[in-house]
Short mmCIF file of C-alpha atoms and ligand atoms in Angstrom, two decimals:
data_model
loop_
_atom_site.label_atom_id
_atom_site.label_comp_id
_atom_site.label_asym_id
_atom_site.label_seq_id
_atom_site.Cartn_x
_atom_site.Cartn_y
_atom_site.Cartn_z
CA MET A 1 -25.70 12.21 -9.48
CA LYS A 2 -22.44 13.65 -8.31
CA SER A 3 -20.66 17.05 -8.16
CA MET A 4 -18.70 18.26 -10.86
CA GLY A 5 -17.01 21.80 -12.02
CA PHE A 6 -16.78 24.18 -8.97
CA CYS A 7 -20.42 22.97 -7.68
CA ILE A 8 -21.44 20.63 -4.66
CA PHE A 9 -24.83 21.78 -3.75
CA ASN A 10 -26.99 22.96 -6.51
CA ASN A 11 -28.29 26.15 -5.00
CA VAL A 12 -31.01 27.16 -7.34
CA ALA A 13 -32.62 23.56 -7.29
CA LEU A 14 -32.57 23.70 -3.49
CA ALA A 15 -34.21 27.35 -3.87
CA ALA A 16 -36.69 26.17 -5.98
CA ARG A 17 -37.86 23.16 -4.21
CA TYR A 18 -37.93 25.25 -0.92
CA ALA A 19 -40.12 27.80 -2.76
CA GLN A 20 -42.31 24.81 -3.54
CA ARG A 21 -42.56 23.08 -0.28
CA VAL A 22 -42.30 25.96 2.17
CA HIS A 23 -44.04 29.08 0.19
CA ASP A 24 -46.61 26.51 -1.86
CA LEU A 25 -45.57 27.90 -5.27
CA GLY A 26 -46.49 25.65 -8.10
CA ARG A 27 -44.40 26.54 -11.11
CA ILE A 28 -41.06 27.97 -11.14
CA LEU A 29 -38.55 28.96 -13.98
CA ILE A 30 -34.73 28.77 -13.51
CA VAL A 31 -32.85 30.98 -16.11
CA ASP A 32 -29.33 30.44 -16.22
CA TRP A 33 -27.07 32.86 -17.97
CA ASP A 34 -23.68 31.41 -16.56
CA VAL A 35 -21.44 30.93 -19.81
CA HIS A 36 -21.50 27.08 -18.84
CA HIS A 37 -24.49 24.84 -19.39
CA GLY A 38 -26.24 24.36 -16.11
CA ASN A 39 -26.11 20.61 -16.54
CA GLY A 40 -26.87 19.70 -13.10
CA THR A 41 -29.86 21.90 -12.88
CA GLN A 42 -31.05 20.66 -16.17
CA ASP A 43 -30.56 16.94 -14.79
CA ILE A 44 -32.64 17.52 -11.71
CA PHE A 45 -35.47 18.88 -13.24
CA TYR A 46 -35.26 17.14 -16.72
CA GLU A 47 -38.47 15.18 -16.00
CA ASP A 48 -40.16 17.58 -13.69
CA GLU A 49 -42.82 19.84 -15.30
CA SER A 50 -43.21 22.36 -12.65
CA VAL A 51 -39.46 23.46 -12.61
CA GLY A 52 -38.71 25.05 -16.00
CA PHE A 53 -35.11 25.51 -16.95
CA PHE A 54 -33.80 28.11 -19.62
CA SER A 55 -29.88 28.32 -20.23
CA ILE A 56 -27.94 30.34 -22.65
CA HIS A 57 -24.61 29.26 -22.87
CA ARG A 58 -21.31 29.16 -24.91
CA PHE A 59 -21.35 26.01 -27.08
CA PRO A 60 -19.46 24.02 -27.79
CA PHE A 61 -17.96 24.31 -24.43
CA TYR A 62 -17.49 22.94 -21.08
CA PRO A 63 -19.53 20.59 -19.89
CA GLY A 64 -20.44 19.47 -23.41
CA SER A 65 -24.31 19.50 -22.91
CA GLY A 66 -26.99 22.17 -23.59
CA ASP A 67 -27.95 21.32 -27.38
CA ARG A 68 -31.06 22.81 -28.42
CA SER A 69 -32.49 19.41 -28.90
CA GLU A 70 -32.49 18.96 -25.02
CA THR A 71 -36.12 19.83 -24.19
CA GLY A 72 -36.79 17.58 -21.32
CA LYS A 73 -38.50 14.16 -20.95
CA GLY A 74 -41.58 12.21 -19.79
CA LYS A 75 -43.74 14.77 -17.77
CA GLY A 76 -40.93 17.35 -18.19
CA LEU A 77 -41.04 17.14 -21.92
CA GLY A 78 -41.05 20.87 -23.21
CA SER A 79 -39.97 22.46 -20.14
CA THR A 80 -36.06 22.63 -20.59
CA PHE A 81 -34.87 25.55 -23.07
CA ASN A 82 -31.38 25.62 -24.11
CA GLU A 83 -29.82 28.06 -26.33
CA PRO A 84 -26.29 27.50 -27.40
CA VAL A 85 -24.40 30.51 -28.55
CA LYS A 86 -21.16 30.05 -30.70
CA TYR A 87 -17.96 32.05 -29.75
CA GLY A 88 -17.95 35.08 -32.00
CA THR A 89 -21.48 35.66 -31.62
CA THR A 90 -22.10 39.53 -31.29
CA ARG A 91 -23.58 41.25 -27.99
CA SER A 92 -26.32 42.27 -29.71
CA GLN A 93 -27.14 38.98 -31.22
CA PHE A 94 -26.42 37.23 -27.63
CA LEU A 95 -28.91 39.75 -25.87
CA GLN A 96 -31.59 39.09 -28.46
CA LYS A 97 -31.04 35.19 -28.22
CA PHE A 98 -31.52 36.03 -24.46
CA ARG A 99 -34.63 38.03 -24.85
CA ASP A 100 -36.49 35.69 -27.26
CA GLY A 101 -35.58 32.48 -25.26
CA LEU A 102 -36.46 33.99 -22.26
CA GLN A 103 -39.91 35.01 -23.52
CA LYS A 104 -40.37 31.67 -25.17
CA ALA A 105 -39.79 29.87 -21.79
CA ALA A 106 -41.80 32.20 -19.69
CA GLU A 107 -44.70 31.74 -22.00
CA ALA A 108 -44.70 27.87 -21.65
CA MET A 109 -44.03 27.75 -18.02
CA ARG A 110 -46.19 30.66 -16.66
CA PRO A 111 -43.92 30.90 -13.45
CA GLU A 112 -45.09 32.16 -10.19
CA LEU A 113 -41.09 32.72 -9.52
CA ILE A 114 -38.15 33.33 -11.30
CA ILE A 115 -34.87 32.00 -10.10
CA ILE A 116 -31.28 33.30 -11.97
CA SER A 117 -28.54 31.23 -11.97
CA ALA A 118 -26.63 34.71 -12.26
CA GLY A 119 -22.98 33.75 -13.41
CA PHE A 120 -20.68 36.55 -14.93
CA ASP A 121 -18.24 34.55 -16.32
CA ALA A 122 -19.55 35.43 -20.14
CA HIS A 123 -17.72 38.73 -19.40
CA LYS A 124 -15.37 39.33 -22.21
CA ASN A 125 -12.27 39.76 -19.45
CA ASP A 126 -13.31 36.22 -17.82
CA PRO A 127 -10.26 34.05 -18.05
CA ILE A 128 -12.27 30.68 -18.37
CA GLY A 129 -15.48 31.73 -19.94
CA ASP A 130 -15.84 34.72 -22.00
CA ILE A 131 -18.55 35.09 -24.76
CA GLY A 132 -17.56 38.89 -24.95
CA LEU A 133 -20.29 40.35 -22.71
CA GLU A 134 -19.65 43.79 -21.34
CA SER A 135 -20.72 44.42 -17.69
CA SER A 136 -23.61 46.60 -18.73
CA ASP A 137 -25.29 43.75 -20.94
CA PHE A 138 -25.91 42.04 -17.32
CA ALA A 139 -28.07 45.03 -16.58
CA THR A 140 -29.66 44.67 -19.73
CA MET A 141 -30.26 41.13 -19.27
CA THR A 142 -31.63 41.88 -15.61
CA GLN A 143 -34.21 44.59 -17.03
CA ASP A 144 -35.07 41.91 -19.59
CA LEU A 145 -35.82 39.40 -16.75
CA ILE A 146 -37.58 41.86 -14.55
CA HIS A 147 -39.78 42.98 -17.34
CA VAL A 148 -41.00 39.34 -17.63
CA ALA A 149 -41.28 38.72 -13.90
CA ASP A 150 -43.57 41.65 -13.80
CA HIS A 151 -45.56 40.25 -16.54
CA PHE A 152 -46.06 36.60 -15.18
CA CYS A 153 -45.44 36.76 -11.64
CA GLU A 154 -45.69 39.87 -9.94
CA GLY A 155 -42.02 40.74 -10.19
CA ARG A 156 -41.00 37.69 -8.21
CA VAL A 157 -37.25 37.00 -8.82
CA LEU A 158 -34.47 35.51 -6.86
CA SER A 159 -30.87 35.71 -7.83
CA CYS A 160 -27.99 33.46 -7.04
CA LEU A 161 -24.33 34.02 -7.83
CA GLU A 162 -22.62 31.43 -10.02
CA GLY A 163 -19.44 31.78 -11.80
CA GLY A 164 -17.33 34.60 -12.45
CA TYR A 165 -13.81 34.59 -12.28
CA HIS A 166 -12.16 38.34 -13.16
CA LEU A 167 -12.80 39.68 -9.69
CA GLU A 168 -13.08 43.52 -10.99
CA ALA A 169 -15.21 42.32 -14.00
CA LEU A 170 -17.27 40.49 -11.43
CA GLY A 171 -17.57 43.20 -9.10
CA GLU A 172 -18.56 45.67 -11.89
CA SER A 173 -21.21 43.12 -13.39
CA VAL A 174 -22.64 42.21 -9.93
CA ARG A 175 -22.99 46.09 -8.96
CA LEU A 176 -24.96 46.59 -12.34
CA HIS A 177 -27.36 43.64 -11.94
CA PHE A 178 -28.00 44.49 -8.15
CA GLU A 179 -28.61 48.07 -9.32
CA GLU A 180 -31.42 46.97 -11.70
CA LEU A 181 -32.90 44.58 -8.98
CA CYS A 182 -32.79 47.24 -6.48
CA ARG A 183 -34.31 49.62 -8.85
CA ALA A 184 -37.18 47.18 -9.52
CA SER A 185 -38.13 46.37 -5.97
CA THR A 186 -38.17 50.30 -4.99
CA PRO A 187 -41.96 51.32 -5.10
CA LYS A 188 -42.91 53.58 -7.99
CA GLU A 189 -44.02 57.10 -7.19
CA GLY A 190 -47.60 58.24 -7.42
ZN1 ZN B 201 -19.67 29.17 -15.42
#
């Protein structure tokens, strides 16, 4: 295994193992909405049934992996979920694919924690990614994810920043993502 792209250490993989070893969690689901397929994360957990991986990404695109037929191997068979999306797909279609794929992955994994590989390079202004999303779409995906986390794991969500190469779009998208996470972690009235 070696580093490629813009990554040396795999933050979400380290976080997942840390959660299992230090916090005694069993099943974890990593949700990767970075526009590039999370090939490193997929590889690390490809034969591991305890860490599920769901990636939605532009395809065909760098790094070339992430076909729907890549679903895991050995004990990990059925714990990798890939949702490749063609350039030109509408925002509403993309969001529907995200929602459906996330639900399917969560039902299969029944996670005790969800970790987000939160890349923002699917934004329409991103110079190296871009699948046409608006900043507000990241808020929508965050809401979907929180809804699933509430159902399966008492709302336990951890978010790690991944890609995002248009600084204004990145800043705005991260802010909207954070606002949803903060709203969800504020105790509800009554
Ligand atoms: Zn990326």
